XYZ file of C-alpha atoms in Angstrom:
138
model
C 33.253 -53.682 12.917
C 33.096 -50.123 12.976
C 29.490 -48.910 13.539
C 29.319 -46.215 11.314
C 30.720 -47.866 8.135
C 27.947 -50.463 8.545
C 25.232 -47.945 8.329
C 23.744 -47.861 5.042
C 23.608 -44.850 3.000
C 20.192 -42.355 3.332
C 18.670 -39.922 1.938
C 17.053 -36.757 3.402
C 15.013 -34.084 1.708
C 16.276 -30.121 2.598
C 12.688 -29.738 4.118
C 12.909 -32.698 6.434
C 16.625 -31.780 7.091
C 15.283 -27.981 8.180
C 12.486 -29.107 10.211
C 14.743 -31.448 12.239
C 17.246 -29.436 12.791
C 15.018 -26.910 14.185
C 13.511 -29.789 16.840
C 17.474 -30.357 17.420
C 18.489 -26.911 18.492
C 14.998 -26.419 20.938
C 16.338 -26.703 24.589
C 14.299 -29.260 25.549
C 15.667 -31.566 22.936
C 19.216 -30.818 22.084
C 20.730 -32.866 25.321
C 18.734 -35.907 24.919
C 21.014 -39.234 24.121
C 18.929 -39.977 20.805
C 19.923 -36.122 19.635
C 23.125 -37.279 19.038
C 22.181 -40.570 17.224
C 20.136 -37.828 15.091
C 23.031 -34.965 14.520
C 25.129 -37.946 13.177
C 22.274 -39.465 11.270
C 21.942 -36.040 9.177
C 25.388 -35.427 9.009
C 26.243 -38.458 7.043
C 23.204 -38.244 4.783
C 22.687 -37.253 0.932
C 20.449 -34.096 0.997
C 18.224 -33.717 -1.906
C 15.322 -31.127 -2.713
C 12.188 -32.687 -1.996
C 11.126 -33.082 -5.740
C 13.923 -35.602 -6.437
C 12.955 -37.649 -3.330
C 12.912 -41.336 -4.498
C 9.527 -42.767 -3.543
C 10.899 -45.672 -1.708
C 12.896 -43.709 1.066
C 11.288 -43.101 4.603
C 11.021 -39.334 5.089
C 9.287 -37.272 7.618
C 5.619 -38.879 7.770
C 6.118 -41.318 5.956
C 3.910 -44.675 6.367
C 6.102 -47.349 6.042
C 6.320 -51.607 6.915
C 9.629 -53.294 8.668
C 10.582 -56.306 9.650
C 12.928 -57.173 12.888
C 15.567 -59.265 10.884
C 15.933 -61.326 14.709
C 12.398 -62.211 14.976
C 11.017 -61.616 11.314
C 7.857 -59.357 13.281
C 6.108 -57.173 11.056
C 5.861 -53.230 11.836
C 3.540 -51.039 10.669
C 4.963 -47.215 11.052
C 4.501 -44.019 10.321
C 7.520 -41.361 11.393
C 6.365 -38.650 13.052
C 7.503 -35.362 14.949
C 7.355 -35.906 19.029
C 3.490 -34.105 18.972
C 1.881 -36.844 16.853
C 3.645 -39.663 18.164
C 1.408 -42.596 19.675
C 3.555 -45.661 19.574
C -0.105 -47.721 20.369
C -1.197 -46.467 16.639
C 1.997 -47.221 15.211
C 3.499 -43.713 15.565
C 6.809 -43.315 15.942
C 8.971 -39.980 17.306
C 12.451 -38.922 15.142
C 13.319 -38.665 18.881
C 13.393 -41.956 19.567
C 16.391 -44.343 18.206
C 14.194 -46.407 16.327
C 12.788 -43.175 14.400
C 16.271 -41.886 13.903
C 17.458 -45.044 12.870
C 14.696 -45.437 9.763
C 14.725 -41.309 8.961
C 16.330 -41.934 5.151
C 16.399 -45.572 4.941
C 14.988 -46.913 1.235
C 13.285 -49.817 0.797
C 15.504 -53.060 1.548
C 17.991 -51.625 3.594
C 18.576 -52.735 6.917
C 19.566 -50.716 10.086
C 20.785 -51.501 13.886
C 20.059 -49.484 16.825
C 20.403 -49.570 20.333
C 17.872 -51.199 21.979
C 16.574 -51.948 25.397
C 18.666 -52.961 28.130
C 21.628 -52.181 25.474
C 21.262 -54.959 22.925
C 21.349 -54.288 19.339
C 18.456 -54.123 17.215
C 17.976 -54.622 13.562
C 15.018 -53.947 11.039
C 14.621 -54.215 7.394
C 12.416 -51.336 5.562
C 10.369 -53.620 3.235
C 7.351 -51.261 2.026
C 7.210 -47.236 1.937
C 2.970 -47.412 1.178
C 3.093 -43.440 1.429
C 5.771 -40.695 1.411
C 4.413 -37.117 1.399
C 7.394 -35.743 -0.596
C 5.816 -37.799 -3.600
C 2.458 -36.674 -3.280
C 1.666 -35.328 -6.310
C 4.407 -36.637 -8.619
C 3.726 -38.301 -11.816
């Protein structure tokens, strides 16, 4: 199966889209192996302005709950930028495959990764409990 056509669709906001690929183009970050898993997450998303963000998507610092579809564990995330990240409280980097793999994911959808040691892993999104792109909305 080809890897790409099994990705489900996402969604990115144009201010999550800027901000990333700013991170992408600093030196430090555009040769790292999960920069590519990112360029070709953000190339094959649907960009919308942040106001028609649907509530259930994980965006940028967004809190969110998944589930390993293997093991049926129970995360508790929020995606973060590289500075805040602190895996121990739950905070994951965009720079790390597991962050690029839920940037744009809505609730339901599941996603594989690389993982460790090169095995395949896969996580449902089953909760979005806050999404700052909603903040506000009515």
């Amino acid at each position: 199966m080809n890897a790409v056509s099994a990705q489900p669709p996402i969604f990115l906001s144009s201010s999550d889209l800027a901000q990333i690929e700013r991170l992408l183009a600093r030196p430090e970050v555009e040769n790292l192996p999960v920069a590519a898993l990112l360029a070709d997450e953000l190339a094959r998303a649907t960009v919308l302005p942040p106001a028609q963000m649907p509530a259930d998507v994980v965006t940028m610092n967004s809190s969110l709950v998944c589930v390993e579809t293997q093991s049926g564990k129970e995360h508790h995330l929020t995606l973060t930028y590289p500075a805040q990240a602190d895996i121990s409280a739950g905070k994951v980097s965009i720079l790390t495959p597991m962050g690029s793999a839920l940037l744009g994911l809505s609730v339901g959808q599941v996603i594989d990764w690389p993982g460790p040691g090169g095995r395949r892993l896969s996580v449902q999104v089953t909760q979005v409990s806050y999404q700052p792109e909603t903040v506000g909305k009515h």
